[in-house]
PDB file of C-alpha atoms in Angstrom:
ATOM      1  CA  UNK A  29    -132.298 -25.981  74.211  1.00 68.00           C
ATOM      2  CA  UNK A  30    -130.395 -22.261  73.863  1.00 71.00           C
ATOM      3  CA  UNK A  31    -133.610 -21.445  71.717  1.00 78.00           C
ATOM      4  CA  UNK A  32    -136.017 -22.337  74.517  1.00 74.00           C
ATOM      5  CA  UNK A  33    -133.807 -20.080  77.162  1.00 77.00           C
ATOM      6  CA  UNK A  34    -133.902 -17.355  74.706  1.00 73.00           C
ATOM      7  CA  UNK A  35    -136.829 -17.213  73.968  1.00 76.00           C
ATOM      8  CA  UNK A  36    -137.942 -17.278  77.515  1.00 79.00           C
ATOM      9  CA  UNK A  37    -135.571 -14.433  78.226  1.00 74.00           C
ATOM     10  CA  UNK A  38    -137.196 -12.599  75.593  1.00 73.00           C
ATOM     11  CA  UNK A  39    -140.964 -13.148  77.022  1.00 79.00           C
ATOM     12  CA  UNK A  40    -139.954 -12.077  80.776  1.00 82.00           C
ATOM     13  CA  UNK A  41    -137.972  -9.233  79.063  1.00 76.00           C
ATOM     14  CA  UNK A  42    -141.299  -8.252  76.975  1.00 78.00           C
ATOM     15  CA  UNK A  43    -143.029  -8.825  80.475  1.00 74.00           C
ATOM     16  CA  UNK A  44    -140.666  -6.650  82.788  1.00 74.00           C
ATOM     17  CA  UNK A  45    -141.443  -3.798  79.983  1.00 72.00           C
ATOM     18  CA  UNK A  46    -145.197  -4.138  79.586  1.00 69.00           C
ATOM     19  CA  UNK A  47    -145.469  -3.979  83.473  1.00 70.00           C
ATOM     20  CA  UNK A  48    -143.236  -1.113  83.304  1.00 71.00           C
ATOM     21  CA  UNK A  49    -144.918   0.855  81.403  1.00 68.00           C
ATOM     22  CA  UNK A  50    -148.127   0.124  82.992  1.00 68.00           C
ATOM     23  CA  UNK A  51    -146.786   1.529  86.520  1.00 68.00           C
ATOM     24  CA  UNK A  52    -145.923   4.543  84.685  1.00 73.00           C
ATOM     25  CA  UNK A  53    -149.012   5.527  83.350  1.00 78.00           C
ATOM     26  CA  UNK A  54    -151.355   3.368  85.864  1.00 84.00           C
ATOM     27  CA  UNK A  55    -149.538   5.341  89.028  1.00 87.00           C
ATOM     28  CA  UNK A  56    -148.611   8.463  89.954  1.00 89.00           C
ATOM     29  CA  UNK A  57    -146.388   9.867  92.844  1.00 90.00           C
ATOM     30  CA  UNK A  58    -147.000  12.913  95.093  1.00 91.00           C
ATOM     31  CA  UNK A  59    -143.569  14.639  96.589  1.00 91.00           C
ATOM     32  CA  UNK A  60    -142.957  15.916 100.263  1.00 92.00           C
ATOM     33  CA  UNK A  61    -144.953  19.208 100.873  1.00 90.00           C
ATOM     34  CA  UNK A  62    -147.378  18.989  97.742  1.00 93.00           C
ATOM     35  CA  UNK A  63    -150.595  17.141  97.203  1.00 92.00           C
ATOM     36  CA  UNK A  64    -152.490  16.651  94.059  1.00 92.00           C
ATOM     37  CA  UNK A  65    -155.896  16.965  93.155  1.00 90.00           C
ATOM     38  CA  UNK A  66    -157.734  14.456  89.963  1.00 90.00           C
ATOM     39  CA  UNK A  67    -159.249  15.862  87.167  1.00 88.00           C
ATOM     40  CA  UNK A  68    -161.505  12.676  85.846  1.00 86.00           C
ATOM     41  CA  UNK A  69    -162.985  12.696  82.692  1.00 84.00           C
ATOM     42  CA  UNK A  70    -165.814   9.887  83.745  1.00 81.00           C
ATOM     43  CA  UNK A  71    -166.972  12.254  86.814  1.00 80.00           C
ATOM     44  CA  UNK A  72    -166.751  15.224  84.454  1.00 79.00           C
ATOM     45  CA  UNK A  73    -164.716  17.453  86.487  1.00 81.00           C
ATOM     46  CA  UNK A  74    -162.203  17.805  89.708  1.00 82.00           C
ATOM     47  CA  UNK A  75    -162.763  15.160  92.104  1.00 80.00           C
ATOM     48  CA  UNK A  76    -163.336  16.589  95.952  1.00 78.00           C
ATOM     49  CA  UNK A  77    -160.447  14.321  97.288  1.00 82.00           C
ATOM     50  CA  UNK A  78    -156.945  15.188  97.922  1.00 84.00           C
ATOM     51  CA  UNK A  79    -153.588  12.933  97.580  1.00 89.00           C
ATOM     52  CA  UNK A  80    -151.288  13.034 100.102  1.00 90.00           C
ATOM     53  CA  UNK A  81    -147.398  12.548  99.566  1.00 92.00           C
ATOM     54  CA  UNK A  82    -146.747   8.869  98.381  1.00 90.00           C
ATOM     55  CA  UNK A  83    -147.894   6.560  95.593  1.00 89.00           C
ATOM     56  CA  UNK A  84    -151.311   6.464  94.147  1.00 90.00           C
ATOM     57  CA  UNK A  85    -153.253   4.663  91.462  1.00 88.00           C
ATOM     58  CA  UNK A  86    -154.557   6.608  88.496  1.00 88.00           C
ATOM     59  CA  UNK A  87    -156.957   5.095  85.532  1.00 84.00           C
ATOM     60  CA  UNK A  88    -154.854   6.391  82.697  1.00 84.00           C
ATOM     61  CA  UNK A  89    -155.889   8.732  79.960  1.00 83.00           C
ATOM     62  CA  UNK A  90    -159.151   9.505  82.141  1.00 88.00           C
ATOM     63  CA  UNK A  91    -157.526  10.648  85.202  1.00 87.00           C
ATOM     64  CA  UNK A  92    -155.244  13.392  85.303  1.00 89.00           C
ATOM     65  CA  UNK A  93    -153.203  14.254  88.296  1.00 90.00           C
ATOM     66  CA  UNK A  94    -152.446  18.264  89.203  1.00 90.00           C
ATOM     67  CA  UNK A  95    -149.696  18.493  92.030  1.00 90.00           C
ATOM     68  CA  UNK A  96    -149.892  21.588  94.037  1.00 90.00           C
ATOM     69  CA  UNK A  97    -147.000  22.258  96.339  1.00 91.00           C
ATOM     70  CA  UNK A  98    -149.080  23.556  99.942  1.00 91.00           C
ATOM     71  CA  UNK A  99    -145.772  25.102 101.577  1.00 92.00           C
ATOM     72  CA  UNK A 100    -145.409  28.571 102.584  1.00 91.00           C
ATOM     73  CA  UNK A 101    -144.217  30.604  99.098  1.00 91.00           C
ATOM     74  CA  UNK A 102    -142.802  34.072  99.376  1.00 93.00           C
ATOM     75  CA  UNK A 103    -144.300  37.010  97.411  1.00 91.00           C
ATOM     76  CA  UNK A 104    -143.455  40.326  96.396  1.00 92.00           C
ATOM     77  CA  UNK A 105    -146.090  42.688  95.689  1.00 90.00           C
ATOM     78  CA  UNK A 106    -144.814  45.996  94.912  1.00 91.00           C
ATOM     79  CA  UNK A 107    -148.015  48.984  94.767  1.00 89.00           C
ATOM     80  CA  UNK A 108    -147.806  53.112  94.640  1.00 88.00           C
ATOM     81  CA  UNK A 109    -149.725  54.791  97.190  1.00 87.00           C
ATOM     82  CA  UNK A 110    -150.558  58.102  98.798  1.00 84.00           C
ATOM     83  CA  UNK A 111    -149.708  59.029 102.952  1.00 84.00           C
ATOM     84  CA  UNK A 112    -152.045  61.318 105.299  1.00 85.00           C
ATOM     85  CA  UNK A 113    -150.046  63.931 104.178  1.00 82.00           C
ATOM     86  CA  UNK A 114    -150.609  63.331 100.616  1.00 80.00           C
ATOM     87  CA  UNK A 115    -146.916  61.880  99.771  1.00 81.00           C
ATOM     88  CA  UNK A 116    -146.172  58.875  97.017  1.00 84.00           C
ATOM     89  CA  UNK A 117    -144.871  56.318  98.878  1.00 86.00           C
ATOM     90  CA  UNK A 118    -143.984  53.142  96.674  1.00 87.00           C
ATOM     91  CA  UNK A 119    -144.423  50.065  99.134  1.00 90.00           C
ATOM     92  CA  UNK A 120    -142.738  46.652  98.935  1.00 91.00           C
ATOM     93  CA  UNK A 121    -144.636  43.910 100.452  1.00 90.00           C
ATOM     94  CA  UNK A 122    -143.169  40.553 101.240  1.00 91.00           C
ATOM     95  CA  UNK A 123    -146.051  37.559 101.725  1.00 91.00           C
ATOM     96  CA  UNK A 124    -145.563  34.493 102.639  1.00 92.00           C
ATOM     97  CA  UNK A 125    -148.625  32.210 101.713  1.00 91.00           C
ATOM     98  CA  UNK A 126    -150.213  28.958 101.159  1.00 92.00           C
ATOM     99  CA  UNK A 127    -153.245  26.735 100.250  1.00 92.00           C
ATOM    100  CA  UNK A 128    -155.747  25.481 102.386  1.00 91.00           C
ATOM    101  CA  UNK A 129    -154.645  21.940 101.777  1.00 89.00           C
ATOM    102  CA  UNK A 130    -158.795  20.203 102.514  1.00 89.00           C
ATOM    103  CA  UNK A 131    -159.136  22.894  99.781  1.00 88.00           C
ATOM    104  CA  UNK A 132    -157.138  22.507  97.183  1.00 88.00           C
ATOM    105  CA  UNK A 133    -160.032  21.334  94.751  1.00 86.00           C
ATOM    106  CA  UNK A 134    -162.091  24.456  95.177  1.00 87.00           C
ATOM    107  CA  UNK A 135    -158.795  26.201  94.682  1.00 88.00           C
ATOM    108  CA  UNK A 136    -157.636  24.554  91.656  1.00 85.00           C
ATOM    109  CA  UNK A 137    -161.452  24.889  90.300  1.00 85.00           C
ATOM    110  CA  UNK A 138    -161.933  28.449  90.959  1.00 85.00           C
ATOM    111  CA  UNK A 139    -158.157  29.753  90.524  1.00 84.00           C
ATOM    112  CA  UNK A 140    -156.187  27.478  88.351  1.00 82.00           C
ATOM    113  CA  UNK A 141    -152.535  26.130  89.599  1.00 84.00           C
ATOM    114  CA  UNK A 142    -151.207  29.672  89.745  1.00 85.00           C
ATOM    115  CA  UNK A 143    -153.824  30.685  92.390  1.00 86.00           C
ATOM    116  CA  UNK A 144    -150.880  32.729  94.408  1.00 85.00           C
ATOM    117  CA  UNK A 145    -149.709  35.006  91.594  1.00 86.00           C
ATOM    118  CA  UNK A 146    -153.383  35.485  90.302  1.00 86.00           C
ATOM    119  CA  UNK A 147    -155.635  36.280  93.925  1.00 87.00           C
ATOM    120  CA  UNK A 148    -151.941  37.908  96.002  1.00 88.00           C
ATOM    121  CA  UNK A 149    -152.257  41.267  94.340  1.00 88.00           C
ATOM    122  CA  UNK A 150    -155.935  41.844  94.102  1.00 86.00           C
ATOM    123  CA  UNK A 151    -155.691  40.872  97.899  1.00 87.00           C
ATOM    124  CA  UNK A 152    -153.138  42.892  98.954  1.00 88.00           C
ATOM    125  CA  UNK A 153    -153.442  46.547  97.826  1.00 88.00           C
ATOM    126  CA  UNK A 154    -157.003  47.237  98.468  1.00 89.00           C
ATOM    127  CA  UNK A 155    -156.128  46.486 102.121  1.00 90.00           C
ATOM    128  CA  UNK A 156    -152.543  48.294 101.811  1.00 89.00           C
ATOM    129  CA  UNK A 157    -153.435  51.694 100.208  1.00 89.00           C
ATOM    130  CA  UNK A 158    -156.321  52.006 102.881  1.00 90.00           C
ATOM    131  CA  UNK A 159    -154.162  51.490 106.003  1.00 90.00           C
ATOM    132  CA  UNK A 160    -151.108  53.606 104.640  1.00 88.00           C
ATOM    133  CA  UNK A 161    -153.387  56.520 103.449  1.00 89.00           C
ATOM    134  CA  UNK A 162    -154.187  56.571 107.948  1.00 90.00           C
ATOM    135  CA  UNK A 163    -150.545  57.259 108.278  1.00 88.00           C
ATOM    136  CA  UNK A 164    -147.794  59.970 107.312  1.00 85.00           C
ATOM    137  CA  UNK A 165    -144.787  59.595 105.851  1.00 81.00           C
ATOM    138  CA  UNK A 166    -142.963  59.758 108.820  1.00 81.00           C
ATOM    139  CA  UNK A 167    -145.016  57.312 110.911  1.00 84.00           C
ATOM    140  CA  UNK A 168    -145.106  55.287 107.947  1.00 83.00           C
ATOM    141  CA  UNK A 169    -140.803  54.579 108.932  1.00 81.00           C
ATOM    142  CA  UNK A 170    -141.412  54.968 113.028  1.00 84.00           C
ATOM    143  CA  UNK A 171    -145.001  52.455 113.148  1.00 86.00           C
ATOM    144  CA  UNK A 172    -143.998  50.210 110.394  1.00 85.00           C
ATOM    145  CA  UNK A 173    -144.185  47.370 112.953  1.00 86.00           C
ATOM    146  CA  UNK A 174    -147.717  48.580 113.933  1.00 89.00           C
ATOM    147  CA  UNK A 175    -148.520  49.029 110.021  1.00 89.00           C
ATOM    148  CA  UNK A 176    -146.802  45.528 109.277  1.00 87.00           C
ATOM    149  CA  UNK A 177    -149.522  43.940 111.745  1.00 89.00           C
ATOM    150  CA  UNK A 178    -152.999  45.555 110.900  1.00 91.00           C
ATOM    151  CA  UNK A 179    -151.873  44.204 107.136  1.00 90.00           C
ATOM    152  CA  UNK A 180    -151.425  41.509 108.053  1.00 90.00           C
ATOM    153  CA  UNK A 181    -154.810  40.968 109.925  1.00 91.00           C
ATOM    154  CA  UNK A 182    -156.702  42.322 107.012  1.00 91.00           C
ATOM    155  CA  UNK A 183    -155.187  40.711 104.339  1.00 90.00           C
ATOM    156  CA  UNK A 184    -155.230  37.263 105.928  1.00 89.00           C
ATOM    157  CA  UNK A 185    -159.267  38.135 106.876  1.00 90.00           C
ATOM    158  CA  UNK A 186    -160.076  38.558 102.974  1.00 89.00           C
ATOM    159  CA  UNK A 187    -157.500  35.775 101.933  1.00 89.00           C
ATOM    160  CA  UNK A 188    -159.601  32.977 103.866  1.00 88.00           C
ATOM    161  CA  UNK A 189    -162.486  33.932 101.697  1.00 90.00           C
ATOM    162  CA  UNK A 190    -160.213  32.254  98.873  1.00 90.00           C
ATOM    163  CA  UNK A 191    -159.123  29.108 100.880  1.00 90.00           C
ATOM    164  CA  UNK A 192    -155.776  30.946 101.681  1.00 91.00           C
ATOM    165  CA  UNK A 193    -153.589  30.694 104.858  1.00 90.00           C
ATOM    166  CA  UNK A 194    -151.133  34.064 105.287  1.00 89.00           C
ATOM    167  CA  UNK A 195    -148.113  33.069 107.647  1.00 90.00           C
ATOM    168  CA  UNK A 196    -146.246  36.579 107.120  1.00 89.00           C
ATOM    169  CA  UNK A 197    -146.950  39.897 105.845  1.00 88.00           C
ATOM    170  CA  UNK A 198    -144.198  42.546 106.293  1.00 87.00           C
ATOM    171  CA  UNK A 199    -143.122  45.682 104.447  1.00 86.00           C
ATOM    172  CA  UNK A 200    -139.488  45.451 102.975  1.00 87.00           C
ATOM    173  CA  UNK A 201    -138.881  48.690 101.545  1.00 85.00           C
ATOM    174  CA  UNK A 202    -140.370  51.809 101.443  1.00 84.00           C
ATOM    175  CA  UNK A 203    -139.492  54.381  98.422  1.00 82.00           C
ATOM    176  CA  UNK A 204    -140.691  57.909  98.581  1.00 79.00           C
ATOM    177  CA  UNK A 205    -141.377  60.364  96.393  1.00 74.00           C
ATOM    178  CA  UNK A 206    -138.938  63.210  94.786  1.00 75.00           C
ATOM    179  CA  UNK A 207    -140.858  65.971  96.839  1.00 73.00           C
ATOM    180  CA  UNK A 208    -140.434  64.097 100.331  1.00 69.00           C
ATOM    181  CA  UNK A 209    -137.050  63.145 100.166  1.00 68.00           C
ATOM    182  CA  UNK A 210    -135.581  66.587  98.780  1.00 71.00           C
ATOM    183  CA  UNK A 211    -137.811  68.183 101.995  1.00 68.00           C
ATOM    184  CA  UNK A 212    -135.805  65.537 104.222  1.00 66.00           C
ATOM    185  CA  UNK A 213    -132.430  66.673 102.661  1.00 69.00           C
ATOM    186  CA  UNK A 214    -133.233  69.842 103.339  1.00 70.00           C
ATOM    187  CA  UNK A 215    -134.295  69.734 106.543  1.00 72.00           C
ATOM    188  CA  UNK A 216    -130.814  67.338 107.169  1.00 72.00           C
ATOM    189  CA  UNK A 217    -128.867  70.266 105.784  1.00 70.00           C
ATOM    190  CA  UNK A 218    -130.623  73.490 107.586  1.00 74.00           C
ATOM    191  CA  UNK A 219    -130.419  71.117 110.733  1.00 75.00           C
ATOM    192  CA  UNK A 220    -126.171  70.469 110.110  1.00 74.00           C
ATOM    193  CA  UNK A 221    -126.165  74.512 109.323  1.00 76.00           C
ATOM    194  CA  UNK A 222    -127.653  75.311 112.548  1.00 75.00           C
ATOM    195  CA  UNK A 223    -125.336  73.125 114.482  1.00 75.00           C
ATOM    196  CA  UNK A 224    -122.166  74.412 112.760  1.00 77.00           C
ATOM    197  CA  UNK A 225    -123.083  77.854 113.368  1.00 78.00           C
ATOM    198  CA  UNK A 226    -123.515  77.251 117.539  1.00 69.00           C
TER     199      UNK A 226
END
């Protein structure tokens, strides 16, 4: 009798396991804020159909899952450039971007999973050397709002092209040459002579 409960222990035991392990490879689960696309080996290639957050079934060993997160990442694309008045000007730009998500599988086919870090810089300084070289250095610190927005515009223009959304571009810092900023400290010092001298 204790052999027949054992061994009918064992059985749903070897059971439990086998279906186990088949939910692990036979399923597949998508997180909040990502959604996968399916590579499948019978179809030869990415299948035009996105997965949404949740649970979904997978044919193991011929379907692969790729899970793309679609929120907003930040960016920081860093490029030396000349001003109107012919000054280097080295320009931090902060981008906040995502994926198309009805997209993604042109994405992942044309760009690979690190689509950001591989199509953000070619975007951005085409688009950022030709606005800044319209501006001085000076109205490069008093328009940067103005500057900020025409980026912004022209970048996100030429990002759609590549199934990508911009939802901020803004400069963060702005580092100037040796020649600019040793004209501003001397123009900071004749100005303080001037004033001591009245």
């Amino acid at each position: 009798m204790a052999e027949v409960i054992l061994q009918r222990v064992a059985r749903m035991g070897m059971a439990v396991a086998g279906g186990t392990a088949a939910a692990q490879y036979c399923l597949f689960s998508v997180d909040v804020g990502h959604q996968a696309v399916m590579f499948d080996k019978f179809r030869g290639g990415v299948v035009h159909e996105q997965y949404k957050e949740g649970t979904h079934p997978r044919i193991p060993f011929f379907q692969e899952p790729h899970i793309i997160d679609i929120r907003a990442q930040p960016r920081e694309i860093k490029t030396i450039t000349g001003t109107k008045d012919l000054q280097q000007v080295s320009i931090y730009l902060r981008v906040l971007s995502r994926p198309m998500p009805e997209k993604l599988s042109n994405i992942y086919q044309d760009l690979g999973l690190n689509f950001g870090d591989r199509l953000l810089p070619s975007l951005c300084n085409e688009p950022l050397k030709a606005i800044v070289a319209k501006y001085s250095a000076e109205e490069l610190l008093s328009k940067r709002a103005e500057i900020s927005a025409q980026l912004k515009n022209e970048i996100n223009r030429r990002a759609g092209e590549f199934n990508m959304l911009l939802d901020d571009v803004s400069i963060t810092h702005l580092v100037y040459g040796k020649e600019f900023t040793s004209a501003v400290e001397a123009k900071q010092v004749a100005q303080q002579t001037a004033e001591r001298q009245e």
